Tab-separated table of C-alpha atoms in Angstrom:
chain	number	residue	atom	x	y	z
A	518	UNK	CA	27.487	-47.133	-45.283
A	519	UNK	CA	27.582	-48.798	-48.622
A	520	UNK	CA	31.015	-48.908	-50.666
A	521	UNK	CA	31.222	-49.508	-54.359
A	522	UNK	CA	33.303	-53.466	-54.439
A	523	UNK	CA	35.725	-54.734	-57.295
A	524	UNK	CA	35.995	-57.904	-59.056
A	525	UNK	CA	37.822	-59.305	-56.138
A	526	UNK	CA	35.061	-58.413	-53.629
A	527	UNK	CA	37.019	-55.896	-51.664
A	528	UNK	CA	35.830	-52.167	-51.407
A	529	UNK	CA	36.908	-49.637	-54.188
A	530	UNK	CA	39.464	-47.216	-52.923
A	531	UNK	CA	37.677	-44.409	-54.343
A	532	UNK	CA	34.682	-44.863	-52.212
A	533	UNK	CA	36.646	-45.426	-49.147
A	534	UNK	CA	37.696	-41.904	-49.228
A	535	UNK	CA	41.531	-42.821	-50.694
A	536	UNK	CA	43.547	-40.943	-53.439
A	537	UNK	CA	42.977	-42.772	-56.979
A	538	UNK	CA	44.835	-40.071	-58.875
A	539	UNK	CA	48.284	-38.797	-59.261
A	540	UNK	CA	47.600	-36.404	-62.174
A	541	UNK	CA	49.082	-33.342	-59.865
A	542	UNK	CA	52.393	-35.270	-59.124
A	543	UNK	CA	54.951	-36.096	-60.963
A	544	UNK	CA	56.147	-39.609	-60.430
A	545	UNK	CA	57.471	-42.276	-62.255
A	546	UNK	CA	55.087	-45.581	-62.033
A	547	UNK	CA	51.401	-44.067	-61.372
A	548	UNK	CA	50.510	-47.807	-60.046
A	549	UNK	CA	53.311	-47.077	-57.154
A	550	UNK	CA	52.640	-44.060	-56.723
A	551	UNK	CA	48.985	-44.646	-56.105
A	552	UNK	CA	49.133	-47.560	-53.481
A	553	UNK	CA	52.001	-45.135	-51.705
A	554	UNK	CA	49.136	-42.198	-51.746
A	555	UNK	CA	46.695	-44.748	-49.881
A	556	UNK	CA	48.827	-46.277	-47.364
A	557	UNK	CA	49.822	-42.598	-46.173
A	558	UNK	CA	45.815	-41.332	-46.467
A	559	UNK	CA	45.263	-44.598	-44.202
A	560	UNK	CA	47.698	-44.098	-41.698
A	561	UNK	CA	46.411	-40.416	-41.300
A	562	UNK	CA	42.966	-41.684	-40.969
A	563	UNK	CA	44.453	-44.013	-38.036
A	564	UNK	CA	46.276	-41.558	-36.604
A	565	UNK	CA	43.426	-39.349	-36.327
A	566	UNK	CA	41.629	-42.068	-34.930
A	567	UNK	CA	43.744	-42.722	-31.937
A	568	UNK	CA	44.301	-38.957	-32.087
A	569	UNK	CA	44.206	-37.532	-27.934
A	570	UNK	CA	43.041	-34.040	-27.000
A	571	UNK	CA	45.341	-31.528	-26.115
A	572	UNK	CA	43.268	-30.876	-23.132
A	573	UNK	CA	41.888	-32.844	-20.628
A	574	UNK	CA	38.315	-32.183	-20.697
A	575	UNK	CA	37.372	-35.345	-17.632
A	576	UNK	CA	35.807	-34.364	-14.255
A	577	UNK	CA	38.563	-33.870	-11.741
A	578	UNK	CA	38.984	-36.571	-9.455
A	579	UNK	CA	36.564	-36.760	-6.437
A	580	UNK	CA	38.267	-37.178	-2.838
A	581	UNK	CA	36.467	-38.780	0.045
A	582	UNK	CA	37.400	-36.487	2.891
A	583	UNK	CA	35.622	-33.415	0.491
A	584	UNK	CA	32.364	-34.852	-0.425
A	585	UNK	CA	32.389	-35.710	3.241
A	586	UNK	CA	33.645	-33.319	5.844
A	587	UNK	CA	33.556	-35.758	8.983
A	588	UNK	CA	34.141	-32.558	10.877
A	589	UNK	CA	31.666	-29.968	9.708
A	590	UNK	CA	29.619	-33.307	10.665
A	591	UNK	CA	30.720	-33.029	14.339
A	592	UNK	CA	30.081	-29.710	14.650
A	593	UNK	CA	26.735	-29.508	13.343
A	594	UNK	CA	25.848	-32.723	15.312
A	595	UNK	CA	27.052	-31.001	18.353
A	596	UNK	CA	25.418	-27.631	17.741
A	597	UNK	CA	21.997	-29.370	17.106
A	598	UNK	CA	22.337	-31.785	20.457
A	599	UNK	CA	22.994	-28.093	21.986
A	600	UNK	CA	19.854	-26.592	20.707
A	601	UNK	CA	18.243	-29.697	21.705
A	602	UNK	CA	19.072	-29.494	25.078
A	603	UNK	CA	18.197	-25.931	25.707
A	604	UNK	CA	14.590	-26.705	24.302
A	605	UNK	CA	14.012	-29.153	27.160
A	606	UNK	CA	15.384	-26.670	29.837
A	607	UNK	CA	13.134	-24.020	28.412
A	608	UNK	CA	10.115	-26.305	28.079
A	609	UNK	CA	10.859	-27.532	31.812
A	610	UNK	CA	10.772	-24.274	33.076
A	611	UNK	CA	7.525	-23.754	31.135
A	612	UNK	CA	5.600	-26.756	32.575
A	613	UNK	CA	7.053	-25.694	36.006
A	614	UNK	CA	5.681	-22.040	35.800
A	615	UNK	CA	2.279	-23.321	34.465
A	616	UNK	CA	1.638	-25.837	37.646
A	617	UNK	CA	3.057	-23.705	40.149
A	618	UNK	CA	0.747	-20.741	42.187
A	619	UNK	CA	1.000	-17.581	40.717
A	620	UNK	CA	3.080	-15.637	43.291
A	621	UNK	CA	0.526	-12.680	44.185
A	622	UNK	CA	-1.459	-15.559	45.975
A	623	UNK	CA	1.313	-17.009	47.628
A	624	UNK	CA	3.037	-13.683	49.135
A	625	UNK	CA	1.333	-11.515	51.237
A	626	UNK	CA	2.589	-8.141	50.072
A	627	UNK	CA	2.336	-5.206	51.844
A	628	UNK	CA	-0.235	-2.591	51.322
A	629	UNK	CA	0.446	0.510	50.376
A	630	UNK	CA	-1.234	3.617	51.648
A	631	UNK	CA	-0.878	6.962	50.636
A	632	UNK	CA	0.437	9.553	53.473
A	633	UNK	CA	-1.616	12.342	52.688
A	634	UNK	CA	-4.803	10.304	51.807
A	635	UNK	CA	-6.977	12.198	53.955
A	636	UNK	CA	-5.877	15.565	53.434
A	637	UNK	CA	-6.788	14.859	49.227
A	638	UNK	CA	-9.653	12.827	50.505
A	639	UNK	CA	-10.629	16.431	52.333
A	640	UNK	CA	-10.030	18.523	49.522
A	641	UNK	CA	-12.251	16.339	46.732
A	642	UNK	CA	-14.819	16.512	49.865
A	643	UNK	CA	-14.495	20.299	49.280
A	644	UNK	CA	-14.408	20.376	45.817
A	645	UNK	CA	-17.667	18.919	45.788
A	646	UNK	CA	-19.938	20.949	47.955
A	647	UNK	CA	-18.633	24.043	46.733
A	648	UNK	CA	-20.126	22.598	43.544
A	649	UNK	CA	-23.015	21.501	44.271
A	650	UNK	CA	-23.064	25.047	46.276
A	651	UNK	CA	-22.809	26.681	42.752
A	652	UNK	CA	-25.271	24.566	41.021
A	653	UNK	CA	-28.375	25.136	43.680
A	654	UNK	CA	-27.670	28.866	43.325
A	655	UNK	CA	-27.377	28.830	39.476
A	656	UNK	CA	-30.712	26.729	39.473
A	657	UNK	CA	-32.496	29.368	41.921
A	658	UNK	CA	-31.439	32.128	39.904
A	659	UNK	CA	-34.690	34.345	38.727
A	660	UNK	CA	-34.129	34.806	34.834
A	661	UNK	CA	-33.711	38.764	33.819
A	662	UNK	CA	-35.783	38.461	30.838
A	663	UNK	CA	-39.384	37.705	31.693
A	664	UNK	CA	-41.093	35.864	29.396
A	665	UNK	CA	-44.648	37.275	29.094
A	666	UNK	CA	-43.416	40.923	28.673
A	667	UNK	CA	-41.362	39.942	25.668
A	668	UNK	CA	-44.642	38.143	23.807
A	669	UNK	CA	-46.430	40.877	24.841
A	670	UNK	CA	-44.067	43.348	23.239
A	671	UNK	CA	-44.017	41.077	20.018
A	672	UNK	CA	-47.523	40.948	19.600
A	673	UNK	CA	-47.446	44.922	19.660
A	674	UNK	CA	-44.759	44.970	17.186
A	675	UNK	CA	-46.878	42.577	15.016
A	676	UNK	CA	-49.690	44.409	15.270
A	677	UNK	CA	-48.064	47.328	14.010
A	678	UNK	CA	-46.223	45.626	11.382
A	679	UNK	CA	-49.715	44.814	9.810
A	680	UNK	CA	-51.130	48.011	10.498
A	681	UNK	CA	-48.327	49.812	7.969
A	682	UNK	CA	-48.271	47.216	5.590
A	683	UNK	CA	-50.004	47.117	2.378
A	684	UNK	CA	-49.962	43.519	1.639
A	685	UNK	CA	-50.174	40.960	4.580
A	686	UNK	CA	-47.371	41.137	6.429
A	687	UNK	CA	-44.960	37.872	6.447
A	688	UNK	CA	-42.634	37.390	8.621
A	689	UNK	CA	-39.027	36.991	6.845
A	690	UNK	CA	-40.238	37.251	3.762
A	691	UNK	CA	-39.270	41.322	2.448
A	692	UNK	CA	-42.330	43.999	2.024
A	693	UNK	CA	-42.856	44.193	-1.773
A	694	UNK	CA	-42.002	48.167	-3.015
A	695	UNK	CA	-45.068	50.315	-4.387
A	696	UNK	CA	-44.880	50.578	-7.759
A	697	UNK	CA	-45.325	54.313	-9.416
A	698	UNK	CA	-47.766	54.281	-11.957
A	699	UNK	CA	-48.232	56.253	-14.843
A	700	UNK	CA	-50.800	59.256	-15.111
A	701	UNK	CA	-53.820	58.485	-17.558
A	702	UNK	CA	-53.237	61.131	-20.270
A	703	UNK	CA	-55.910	64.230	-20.566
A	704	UNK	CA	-57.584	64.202	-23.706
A	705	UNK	CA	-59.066	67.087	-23.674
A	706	UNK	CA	-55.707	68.827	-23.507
A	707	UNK	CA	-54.280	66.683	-25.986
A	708	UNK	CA	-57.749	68.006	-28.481
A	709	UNK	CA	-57.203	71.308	-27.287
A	710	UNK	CA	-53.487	71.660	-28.266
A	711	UNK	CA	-54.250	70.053	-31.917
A	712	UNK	CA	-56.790	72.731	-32.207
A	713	UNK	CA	-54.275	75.700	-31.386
A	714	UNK	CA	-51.760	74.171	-33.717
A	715	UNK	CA	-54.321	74.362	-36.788
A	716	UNK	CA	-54.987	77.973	-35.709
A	717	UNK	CA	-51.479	79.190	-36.179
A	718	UNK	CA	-51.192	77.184	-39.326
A	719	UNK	CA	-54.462	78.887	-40.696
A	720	UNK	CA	-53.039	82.394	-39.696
A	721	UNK	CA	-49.775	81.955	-41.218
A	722	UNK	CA	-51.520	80.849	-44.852
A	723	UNK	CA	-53.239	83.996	-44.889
């Protein structure tokens, strides 16, 4: 920052920020009452310099046995060498079952039998020829509709069909209806009428 300097090489009040007027006071010597105006302008600025906050805005201080909780430590040291240990149980009872002989090759266990295996062993017997009973005799069963007869009968009914039938006959397909045409008109009735009605018209004129 640049200041304005005197003749004697020192800084000019007025750019340092200091008073260089008394025209709203009332004093006696304006020279005194200048310098006075400066020295208390530069003792504020010092004061406000050196000024300290109200509040103290630092960190709080940091204690040793909170950043580092020796026994939260312990415990998870101990709870981990826990863990630890029950792994290598686990995975020794793991290898052990894996090399060992499955026990259903070892043990010779009992068999068991059913009491009344032969009497069910009997009644699927049973079950089964009276099946195979009912199967021969639906297989040896004469049909009740005999076979011939019916094409026979069909080939009657056909014949028939085409026999009243003006059109050929299709089967599924409905009989077309006869049409009722008209009559051809007579002319000779249609002259002889004309005639008659001249006659009357003739008759009446005389």
């Amino acid at each position: 920052m640049s200041y304005s300097m005197t003749s004697s090489g020192y800084p000019s009040p007025s750019s340092m920020g200091l008073p260089t007027s008394t025209q709203h006071m009332k004093v006696a010597n304006k020279a005194t009452a200048v310098r006075e105006l400066q020295r208390n302008h530069k003792t504020h600025m010092v004061k406000l310099e050196n000024m300290k906050p109200g509040i103290d805005m630092r960190p709080p201080k940091a204690y040793p046995h909170v950043q580092m909780n020796a026994k939260r430590m312990q415990i998870e040291a101990e709870r981990n060498s826990a863990i630890e240990r029950e792994n290598k149980i686990l995975l020794g009872k793991m290898y052990s079952i894996m090399n060992s002989e499955p026990a259903y090759k070892t043990e010779q266990r009992a068999s068991v039998t059913s009491l009344n295996m032969t009497v069910r062993k009997q009644e699927y017997d049973r079950i089964a020829r009276e099946n195979q009973a009912i199967m021969q005799r639906i297989l040896q069963r004469d049909s009740n509709f005999n076979r011939g007869r019916l094409d026979a009968d069909w080939e009657v009914t056909q014949r028939y069909l085409h026999n009243i039938s003006e059109y050929p006959f299709v089967l599924g397909m409905p009989t077309p209806s006869k049409k009722k045409g008209l009559k051809p008109l007579d002319m000779s009735t249609i002259s002889g009428g004309a005639s008659a009605v001249e006659a009357e018209a003739e008759a009446e004129a005389a």
